[in-house]
């Protein structure tokens, strides 16, 4: 009887181990432009997002006086301003008041500098996910300002824990060549597979629009040792589908991962 019980227990443990292997690991959630609880890419969005997400995504641009700031678009129009980032000094940008309606609520704010963003990450214990937008010195033709930005990242101790994303391949190649300890992801849209040979050549993780990702894609990328981030998902049903596919990251404005802890 004792031998039978030991055999039964061993068999049960083996079955549970197989089931555990088949169950996808819960993805890491990333707060898109901080979160939906504040004007996007501003300190309120970052600080509120830090309460629920282990990573906060931001978009980096350079002002006319060579200060890194956080803004998705080339201008501030969508968040209530009327200035072009690359043609405006920081002092003038700081004078603008932003107003943005999100999820039925209005939020006010002002532009955030890159160092303020990193201050918020450090203060709240979250990790930075930094998107390079096309800006002077950080673009496909000119990578001359990347060392200055990475110097700032290094000063906060994030070189080996941040993630850099962009669709600009020369920028990613520059980072991989000069900062091999930095995690990078290729930002891909609906035609990301046109870059598949390049992705495989450089063994680079990906951040893909979720509508162009299938379970077969995730399996193929994982077999090649690559991680998969997907953007931007605010539908819990779709988030569960992607979780079942086994994606490694989900970028969202407002979803909170069930049964996960920051």
PDB file of C-alpha atoms in Angstrom:
ATOM      1  CA  UNK A   1       0.000   0.000   0.000  1.00  0.00           C
ATOM      2  CA  UNK A   2       2.814   2.425   0.897  1.00  0.00           C
ATOM      3  CA  UNK A   3       4.519   1.738  -2.423  1.00  0.00           C
ATOM      4  CA  UNK A   4       1.207   2.286  -4.217  1.00  0.00           C
ATOM      5  CA  UNK A   5       0.685   5.632  -2.484  1.00  0.00           C
ATOM      6  CA  UNK A   6       4.205   6.776  -3.328  1.00  0.00           C
ATOM      7  CA  UNK A   7       3.662   5.806  -6.964  1.00  0.00           C
ATOM      8  CA  UNK A   8       0.320   7.625  -7.066  1.00  0.00           C
ATOM      9  CA  UNK A   9       1.812  10.743  -5.513  1.00  0.00           C
ATOM     10  CA  UNK A  10       4.729  10.690  -7.963  1.00  0.00           C
ATOM     11  CA  UNK A  11       2.325  10.286 -10.861  1.00  0.00           C
ATOM     12  CA  UNK A  12       0.183  13.183  -9.630  1.00  0.00           C
ATOM     13  CA  UNK A  13       3.229  15.407  -9.211  1.00  0.00           C
ATOM     14  CA  UNK A  14       4.344  14.564 -12.735  1.00  0.00           C
ATOM     15  CA  UNK A  15       0.922  15.504 -14.120  1.00  0.00           C
ATOM     16  CA  UNK A  16       0.930  18.792 -12.197  1.00  0.00           C
ATOM     17  CA  UNK A  17       4.423  19.575 -13.505  1.00  0.00           C
ATOM     18  CA  UNK A  18       3.278  18.996 -17.090  1.00  0.00           C
ATOM     19  CA  UNK A  19       0.234  21.201 -16.586  1.00  0.00           C
ATOM     20  CA  UNK A  20       2.398  23.923 -15.068  1.00  0.00           C
ATOM     21  CA  UNK A  21       4.688  23.810 -18.087  1.00  0.00           C
ATOM     22  CA  UNK A  22       1.746  24.126 -20.463  1.00  0.00           C
ATOM     23  CA  UNK A  23       0.308  27.149 -18.650  1.00  0.00           C
ATOM     24  CA  UNK A  24       1.832  30.381 -20.026  1.00  0.00           C
ATOM     25  CA  UNK A  25       3.710  32.550 -17.595  1.00  0.00           C
ATOM     26  CA  UNK A  26       1.808  35.718 -16.742  1.00  0.00           C
ATOM     27  CA  UNK A  27       3.075  38.645 -18.856  1.00  0.00           C
ATOM     28  CA  UNK A  28       4.615  41.760 -17.379  1.00  0.00           C
ATOM     29  CA  UNK A  29       2.332  44.781 -17.745  1.00  0.00           C
ATOM     30  CA  UNK A  30       3.774  48.071 -19.020  1.00  0.00           C
ATOM     31  CA  UNK A  31       2.076  51.423 -18.413  1.00  0.00           C
ATOM     32  CA  UNK A  32       1.684  53.061 -21.830  1.00  0.00           C
ATOM     33  CA  UNK A  33       2.878  56.682 -21.685  1.00  0.00           C
ATOM     34  CA  UNK A  34       2.688  56.213 -17.942  1.00  0.00           C
ATOM     35  CA  UNK A  35      -1.002  55.398 -17.621  1.00  0.00           C
ATOM     36  CA  UNK A  36      -4.461  56.707 -18.522  1.00  0.00           C
ATOM     37  CA  UNK A  37      -4.712  58.433 -15.131  1.00  0.00           C
ATOM     38  CA  UNK A  38      -3.250  61.778 -16.105  1.00  0.00           C
ATOM     39  CA  UNK A  39      -2.203  63.665 -19.228  1.00  0.00           C
ATOM     40  CA  UNK A  40      -0.173  61.119 -21.172  1.00  0.00           C
ATOM     41  CA  UNK A  41       3.601  61.216 -20.617  1.00  0.00           C
ATOM     42  CA  UNK A  42       3.292  63.652 -17.695  1.00  0.00           C
ATOM     43  CA  UNK A  43       4.221  63.157 -14.067  1.00  0.00           C
ATOM     44  CA  UNK A  44       0.655  62.454 -12.942  1.00  0.00           C
ATOM     45  CA  UNK A  45       0.354  59.628 -15.488  1.00  0.00           C
ATOM     46  CA  UNK A  46       3.714  58.210 -14.390  1.00  0.00           C
ATOM     47  CA  UNK A  47       3.102  58.431 -10.667  1.00  0.00           C
ATOM     48  CA  UNK A  48      -0.401  56.963 -10.946  1.00  0.00           C
ATOM     49  CA  UNK A  49       0.863  54.250 -13.291  1.00  0.00           C
ATOM     50  CA  UNK A  50       3.647  53.379 -10.875  1.00  0.00           C
ATOM     51  CA  UNK A  51       1.004  52.188  -8.411  1.00  0.00           C
ATOM     52  CA  UNK A  52       0.054  49.299 -10.718  1.00  0.00           C
ATOM     53  CA  UNK A  53       2.757  48.693 -13.344  1.00  0.00           C
ATOM     54  CA  UNK A  54       6.339  47.422 -12.937  1.00  0.00           C
ATOM     55  CA  UNK A  55       7.417  49.285 -16.114  1.00  0.00           C
ATOM     56  CA  UNK A  56       6.453  52.757 -17.310  1.00  0.00           C
ATOM     57  CA  UNK A  57       6.818  53.539 -21.014  1.00  0.00           C
ATOM     58  CA  UNK A  58       7.748  57.019 -22.189  1.00  0.00           C
ATOM     59  CA  UNK A  59       8.578  58.791 -25.477  1.00  0.00           C
ATOM     60  CA  UNK A  60      11.770  60.852 -25.624  1.00  0.00           C
ATOM     61  CA  UNK A  61      12.393  63.964 -27.714  1.00  0.00           C
ATOM     62  CA  UNK A  62      14.945  66.792 -27.684  1.00  0.00           C
ATOM     63  CA  UNK A  63      14.138  70.482 -27.232  1.00  0.00           C
ATOM     64  CA  UNK A  64      15.720  73.374 -29.132  1.00  0.00           C
ATOM     65  CA  UNK A  65      18.154  73.879 -26.241  1.00  0.00           C
ATOM     66  CA  UNK A  66      19.106  70.165 -26.150  1.00  0.00           C
ATOM     67  CA  UNK A  67      17.069  69.030 -23.153  1.00  0.00           C
ATOM     68  CA  UNK A  68      15.420  65.610 -23.267  1.00  0.00           C
ATOM     69  CA  UNK A  69      11.670  65.791 -22.629  1.00  0.00           C
ATOM     70  CA  UNK A  70       8.798  63.339 -22.756  1.00  0.00           C
ATOM     71  CA  UNK A  71       6.296  63.749 -25.584  1.00  0.00           C
ATOM     72  CA  UNK A  72       4.852  61.297 -28.095  1.00  0.00           C
ATOM     73  CA  UNK A  73       4.112  63.721 -30.913  1.00  0.00           C
ATOM     74  CA  UNK A  74       6.426  66.181 -32.588  1.00  0.00           C
ATOM     75  CA  UNK A  75       4.190  68.977 -31.296  1.00  0.00           C
ATOM     76  CA  UNK A  76       2.210  69.534 -28.100  1.00  0.00           C
ATOM     77  CA  UNK A  77      -1.091  70.110 -29.934  1.00  0.00           C
ATOM     78  CA  UNK A  78      -2.794  66.847 -29.005  1.00  0.00           C
ATOM     79  CA  UNK A  79      -2.389  67.536 -25.287  1.00  0.00           C
ATOM     80  CA  UNK A  80      -3.537  71.143 -25.476  1.00  0.00           C
ATOM     81  CA  UNK A  81      -0.442  73.083 -26.547  1.00  0.00           C
ATOM     82  CA  UNK A  82       0.746  74.583 -29.828  1.00  0.00           C
ATOM     83  CA  UNK A  83       4.542  74.242 -29.818  1.00  0.00           C
ATOM     84  CA  UNK A  84       6.998  72.103 -31.794  1.00  0.00           C
ATOM     85  CA  UNK A  85       9.370  70.327 -29.426  1.00  0.00           C
ATOM     86  CA  UNK A  86      12.554  70.518 -31.507  1.00  0.00           C
ATOM     87  CA  UNK A  87      12.096  74.234 -32.207  1.00  0.00           C
ATOM     88  CA  UNK A  88      11.221  75.339 -28.659  1.00  0.00           C
ATOM     89  CA  UNK A  89      13.467  75.769 -25.581  1.00  0.00           C
ATOM     90  CA  UNK A  90      12.485  74.010 -22.373  1.00  0.00           C
ATOM     91  CA  UNK A  91      11.563  77.212 -20.519  1.00  0.00           C
ATOM     92  CA  UNK A  92       8.925  78.052 -23.107  1.00  0.00           C
ATOM     93  CA  UNK A  93       7.588  74.496 -23.181  1.00  0.00           C
ATOM     94  CA  UNK A  94       7.167  74.595 -19.407  1.00  0.00           C
ATOM     95  CA  UNK A  95       4.894  77.618 -19.734  1.00  0.00           C
ATOM     96  CA  UNK A  96       2.243  75.585 -21.564  1.00  0.00           C
ATOM     97  CA  UNK A  97      -0.688  74.138 -19.644  1.00  0.00           C
ATOM     98  CA  UNK A  98      -1.898  70.794 -20.933  1.00  0.00           C
ATOM     99  CA  UNK A  99      -5.472  69.532 -20.762  1.00  0.00           C
ATOM    100  CA  UNK A 100      -6.507  66.081 -21.966  1.00  0.00           C
ATOM    101  CA  UNK A 101      -9.697  64.051 -21.637  1.00  0.00           C
ATOM    102  CA  UNK A 102      -9.072  60.398 -20.881  1.00  0.00           C
ATOM    103  CA  UNK A 103     -11.615  57.769 -19.851  1.00  0.00           C
ATOM    104  CA  UNK A 104     -14.276  60.439 -19.411  1.00  0.00           C
ATOM    105  CA  UNK A 105     -12.186  62.622 -17.095  1.00  0.00           C
ATOM    106  CA  UNK A 106     -10.160  65.759 -17.762  1.00  0.00           C
ATOM    107  CA  UNK A 107      -6.570  65.943 -16.574  1.00  0.00           C
ATOM    108  CA  UNK A 108      -4.245  68.923 -16.432  1.00  0.00           C
ATOM    109  CA  UNK A 109      -0.456  68.913 -16.529  1.00  0.00           C
ATOM    110  CA  UNK A 110       2.707  70.218 -18.120  1.00  0.00           C
ATOM    111  CA  UNK A 111       5.585  68.726 -20.048  1.00  0.00           C
ATOM    112  CA  UNK A 112       7.850  66.346 -18.155  1.00  0.00           C
ATOM    113  CA  UNK A 113      11.611  66.256 -18.590  1.00  0.00           C
ATOM    114  CA  UNK A 114      13.428  62.957 -19.002  1.00  0.00           C
ATOM    115  CA  UNK A 115      15.183  63.380 -15.669  1.00  0.00           C
ATOM    116  CA  UNK A 116      11.842  63.998 -13.933  1.00  0.00           C
ATOM    117  CA  UNK A 117      10.588  60.764 -15.465  1.00  0.00           C
ATOM    118  CA  UNK A 118      13.631  58.868 -14.188  1.00  0.00           C
ATOM    119  CA  UNK A 119      13.221  60.551 -10.794  1.00  0.00           C
ATOM    120  CA  UNK A 120       9.655  59.219 -10.676  1.00  0.00           C
ATOM    121  CA  UNK A 121      10.792  55.722 -11.682  1.00  0.00           C
ATOM    122  CA  UNK A 122      13.481  55.711  -9.008  1.00  0.00           C
ATOM    123  CA  UNK A 123      11.181  57.128  -6.335  1.00  0.00           C
ATOM    124  CA  UNK A 124       8.427  54.580  -6.970  1.00  0.00           C
ATOM    125  CA  UNK A 125      10.607  51.552  -7.660  1.00  0.00           C
ATOM    126  CA  UNK A 126       9.484  50.959 -11.242  1.00  0.00           C
ATOM    127  CA  UNK A 127      11.638  50.380 -14.324  1.00  0.00           C
ATOM    128  CA  UNK A 128      11.890  52.641 -17.382  1.00  0.00           C
ATOM    129  CA  UNK A 129      10.849  51.558 -20.850  1.00  0.00           C
ATOM    130  CA  UNK A 130      12.139  54.309 -23.129  1.00  0.00           C
ATOM    131  CA  UNK A 131      10.958  54.836 -26.687  1.00  0.00           C
ATOM    132  CA  UNK A 132      13.204  56.785 -29.038  1.00  0.00           C
ATOM    133  CA  UNK A 133      11.109  59.103 -31.190  1.00  0.00           C
ATOM    134  CA  UNK A 134      12.628  60.776 -34.266  1.00  0.00           C
ATOM    135  CA  UNK A 135      14.407  63.796 -32.839  1.00  0.00           C
ATOM    136  CA  UNK A 136      17.631  65.706 -33.579  1.00  0.00           C
ATOM    137  CA  UNK A 137      20.563  63.437 -32.747  1.00  0.00           C
ATOM    138  CA  UNK A 138      18.380  60.361 -32.291  1.00  0.00           C
ATOM    139  CA  UNK A 139      17.152  59.195 -35.667  1.00  0.00           C
ATOM    140  CA  UNK A 140      18.031  56.818 -38.474  1.00  0.00           C
ATOM    141  CA  UNK A 141      20.629  59.201 -39.930  1.00  0.00           C
ATOM    142  CA  UNK A 142      22.107  60.652 -36.742  1.00  0.00           C
ATOM    143  CA  UNK A 143      22.770  58.845 -33.451  1.00  0.00           C
ATOM    144  CA  UNK A 144      25.020  61.543 -31.987  1.00  0.00           C
ATOM    145  CA  UNK A 145      22.779  62.338 -28.985  1.00  0.00           C
ATOM    146  CA  UNK A 146      22.244  58.751 -27.895  1.00  0.00           C
ATOM    147  CA  UNK A 147      25.421  58.720 -25.724  1.00  0.00           C
ATOM    148  CA  UNK A 148      24.184  61.791 -23.854  1.00  0.00           C
ATOM    149  CA  UNK A 149      20.835  60.151 -23.172  1.00  0.00           C
ATOM    150  CA  UNK A 150      22.454  56.878 -22.118  1.00  0.00           C
ATOM    151  CA  UNK A 151      24.778  58.816 -19.807  1.00  0.00           C
ATOM    152  CA  UNK A 152      21.692  60.098 -17.993  1.00  0.00           C
ATOM    153  CA  UNK A 153      20.216  56.595 -17.828  1.00  0.00           C
ATOM    154  CA  UNK A 154      23.503  55.309 -16.411  1.00  0.00           C
ATOM    155  CA  UNK A 155      23.570  58.051 -13.760  1.00  0.00           C
ATOM    156  CA  UNK A 156      20.305  56.610 -12.398  1.00  0.00           C
ATOM    157  CA  UNK A 157      21.667  53.056 -12.425  1.00  0.00           C
ATOM    158  CA  UNK A 158      19.273  51.783 -15.091  1.00  0.00           C
ATOM    159  CA  UNK A 159      21.617  50.675 -17.896  1.00  0.00           C
ATOM    160  CA  UNK A 160      21.127  46.973 -17.233  1.00  0.00           C
ATOM    161  CA  UNK A 161      17.453  47.125 -16.237  1.00  0.00           C
ATOM    162  CA  UNK A 162      15.805  49.621 -18.599  1.00  0.00           C
ATOM    163  CA  UNK A 163      14.343  48.698 -21.979  1.00  0.00           C
ATOM    164  CA  UNK A 164      14.923  50.792 -25.107  1.00  0.00           C
ATOM    165  CA  UNK A 165      12.378  50.514 -27.928  1.00  0.00           C
ATOM    166  CA  UNK A 166      12.171  52.131 -31.344  1.00  0.00           C
ATOM    167  CA  UNK A 167      11.374  51.338 -34.957  1.00  0.00           C
ATOM    168  CA  UNK A 168      14.611  53.069 -36.049  1.00  0.00           C
ATOM    169  CA  UNK A 169      16.990  50.181 -36.716  1.00  0.00           C
ATOM    170  CA  UNK A 170      20.228  52.237 -36.851  1.00  0.00           C
ATOM    171  CA  UNK A 171      19.466  53.537 -33.362  1.00  0.00           C
ATOM    172  CA  UNK A 172      18.963  50.019 -32.033  1.00  0.00           C
ATOM    173  CA  UNK A 173      22.159  48.837 -33.717  1.00  0.00           C
ATOM    174  CA  UNK A 174      24.018  51.764 -32.132  1.00  0.00           C
ATOM    175  CA  UNK A 175      22.719  50.887 -28.675  1.00  0.00           C
ATOM    176  CA  UNK A 176      23.492  47.175 -29.084  1.00  0.00           C
ATOM    177  CA  UNK A 177      27.021  47.927 -30.287  1.00  0.00           C
ATOM    178  CA  UNK A 178      27.893  50.467 -27.608  1.00  0.00           C
ATOM    179  CA  UNK A 179      25.738  49.378 -24.645  1.00  0.00           C
ATOM    180  CA  UNK A 180      25.478  45.574 -24.848  1.00  0.00           C
ATOM    181  CA  UNK A 181      24.064  45.384 -21.313  1.00  0.00           C
ATOM    182  CA  UNK A 182      20.957  47.362 -22.333  1.00  0.00           C
ATOM    183  CA  UNK A 183      17.752  45.493 -23.176  1.00  0.00           C
ATOM    184  CA  UNK A 184      16.324  46.570 -26.546  1.00  0.00           C
ATOM    185  CA  UNK A 185      13.122  45.824 -28.444  1.00  0.00           C
ATOM    186  CA  UNK A 186      12.289  46.448 -32.094  1.00  0.00           C
ATOM    187  CA  UNK A 187       9.031  48.394 -32.355  1.00  0.00           C
ATOM    188  CA  UNK A 188       6.972  46.861 -35.144  1.00  0.00           C
ATOM    189  CA  UNK A 189       3.649  47.697 -36.767  1.00  0.00           C
ATOM    190  CA  UNK A 190       1.406  45.736 -39.070  1.00  0.00           C
ATOM    191  CA  UNK A 191       4.273  44.896 -41.465  1.00  0.00           C
ATOM    192  CA  UNK A 192       6.790  43.873 -38.807  1.00  0.00           C
ATOM    193  CA  UNK A 193       7.501  40.589 -40.583  1.00  0.00           C
ATOM    194  CA  UNK A 194       9.194  42.563 -43.360  1.00  0.00           C
ATOM    195  CA  UNK A 195      11.944  43.049 -40.758  1.00  0.00           C
ATOM    196  CA  UNK A 196      12.017  39.429 -39.598  1.00  0.00           C
ATOM    197  CA  UNK A 197      15.399  38.638 -41.176  1.00  0.00           C
ATOM    198  CA  UNK A 198      16.912  41.687 -39.449  1.00  0.00           C
ATOM    199  CA  UNK A 199      15.287  40.708 -36.139  1.00  0.00           C
ATOM    200  CA  UNK A 200      16.734  37.205 -36.360  1.00  0.00           C
ATOM    201  CA  UNK A 201      20.158  38.420 -37.458  1.00  0.00           C
ATOM    202  CA  UNK A 202      20.469  40.710 -34.440  1.00  0.00           C
ATOM    203  CA  UNK A 203      18.594  38.416 -32.028  1.00  0.00           C
ATOM    204  CA  UNK A 204      16.523  41.359 -30.827  1.00  0.00           C
ATOM    205  CA  UNK A 205      13.346  41.204 -28.753  1.00  0.00           C
ATOM    206  CA  UNK A 206      10.229  42.742 -30.266  1.00  0.00           C
ATOM    207  CA  UNK A 207       7.435  45.135 -29.309  1.00  0.00           C
ATOM    208  CA  UNK A 208       4.628  44.525 -31.789  1.00  0.00           C
ATOM    209  CA  UNK A 209       1.175  45.892 -32.524  1.00  0.00           C
ATOM    210  CA  UNK A 210      -1.113  43.249 -31.060  1.00  0.00           C
ATOM    211  CA  UNK A 211      -3.393  43.010 -34.108  1.00  0.00           C
ATOM    212  CA  UNK A 212      -0.505  41.617 -36.164  1.00  0.00           C
ATOM    213  CA  UNK A 213       0.571  38.920 -33.683  1.00  0.00           C
ATOM    214  CA  UNK A 214      -0.531  35.281 -33.732  1.00  0.00           C
ATOM    215  CA  UNK A 215       0.166  32.369 -31.413  1.00  0.00           C
ATOM    216  CA  UNK A 216       2.397  30.930 -34.125  1.00  0.00           C
ATOM    217  CA  UNK A 217       4.401  34.150 -34.223  1.00  0.00           C
ATOM    218  CA  UNK A 218       4.944  34.073 -30.459  1.00  0.00           C
ATOM    219  CA  UNK A 219       5.980  30.419 -30.577  1.00  0.00           C
ATOM    220  CA  UNK A 220       8.425  31.080 -33.429  1.00  0.00           C
ATOM    221  CA  UNK A 221       9.998  34.072 -31.684  1.00  0.00           C
ATOM    222  CA  UNK A 222      10.275  32.202 -28.391  1.00  0.00           C
ATOM    223  CA  UNK A 223      11.958  29.253 -30.129  1.00  0.00           C
ATOM    224  CA  UNK A 224      14.591  31.742 -31.270  1.00  0.00           C
ATOM    225  CA  UNK A 225      15.090  32.990 -27.726  1.00  0.00           C
ATOM    226  CA  UNK A 226      13.280  36.304 -28.274  1.00  0.00           C
ATOM    227  CA  UNK A 227      10.813  38.036 -25.957  1.00  0.00           C
ATOM    228  CA  UNK A 228       7.534  39.470 -27.202  1.00  0.00           C
ATOM    229  CA  UNK A 229       5.958  42.736 -26.074  1.00  0.00           C
ATOM    230  CA  UNK A 230       2.580  43.760 -27.537  1.00  0.00           C
ATOM    231  CA  UNK A 231       0.910  47.156 -27.744  1.00  0.00           C
ATOM    232  CA  UNK A 232      -1.491  48.750 -26.923  1.00  0.00           C
ATOM    233  CA  UNK A 233      -4.211  46.645 -25.271  1.00  0.00           C
ATOM    234  CA  UNK A 234      -7.037  48.042 -23.159  1.00  0.00           C
ATOM    235  CA  UNK A 235      -9.511  45.216 -23.786  1.00  0.00           C
ATOM    236  CA  UNK A 236      -9.327  42.538 -21.058  1.00  0.00           C
ATOM    237  CA  UNK A 237     -10.594  39.854 -23.444  1.00  0.00           C
ATOM    238  CA  UNK A 238      -7.797  40.543 -25.904  1.00  0.00           C
ATOM    239  CA  UNK A 239      -5.311  40.736 -23.054  1.00  0.00           C
ATOM    240  CA  UNK A 240      -6.327  37.225 -21.969  1.00  0.00           C
ATOM    241  CA  UNK A 241      -5.947  35.953 -25.541  1.00  0.00           C
ATOM    242  CA  UNK A 242      -2.429  37.350 -25.695  1.00  0.00           C
ATOM    243  CA  UNK A 243      -1.650  35.936 -22.261  1.00  0.00           C
ATOM    244  CA  UNK A 244      -2.761  32.508 -23.492  1.00  0.00           C
ATOM    245  CA  UNK A 245      -0.421  32.952 -26.476  1.00  0.00           C
ATOM    246  CA  UNK A 246       2.426  33.383 -24.017  1.00  0.00           C
ATOM    247  CA  UNK A 247       3.507  36.970 -24.715  1.00  0.00           C
ATOM    248  CA  UNK A 248       6.101  38.308 -22.294  1.00  0.00           C
ATOM    249  CA  UNK A 249       4.842  41.904 -21.945  1.00  0.00           C
ATOM    250  CA  UNK A 250       1.505  43.645 -22.414  1.00  0.00           C
ATOM    251  CA  UNK A 251       1.569  47.414 -22.897  1.00  0.00           C
ATOM    252  CA  UNK A 252      -1.653  49.062 -21.743  1.00  0.00           C
ATOM    253  CA  UNK A 253      -3.140  52.416 -20.786  1.00  0.00           C
ATOM    254  CA  UNK A 254      -5.417  51.186 -18.036  1.00  0.00           C
ATOM    255  CA  UNK A 255      -5.603  47.396 -17.649  1.00  0.00           C
ATOM    256  CA  UNK A 256      -4.417  45.863 -14.410  1.00  0.00           C
ATOM    257  CA  UNK A 257      -3.058  42.360 -14.625  1.00  0.00           C
ATOM    258  CA  UNK A 258      -5.264  39.957 -12.629  1.00  0.00           C
ATOM    259  CA  UNK A 259      -3.516  38.137  -9.788  1.00  0.00           C
ATOM    260  CA  UNK A 260      -0.251  39.984 -10.443  1.00  0.00           C
ATOM    261  CA  UNK A 261       1.809  42.100  -8.101  1.00  0.00           C
ATOM    262  CA  UNK A 262       3.953  45.091  -8.991  1.00  0.00           C
TER     263      UNK A 262
END
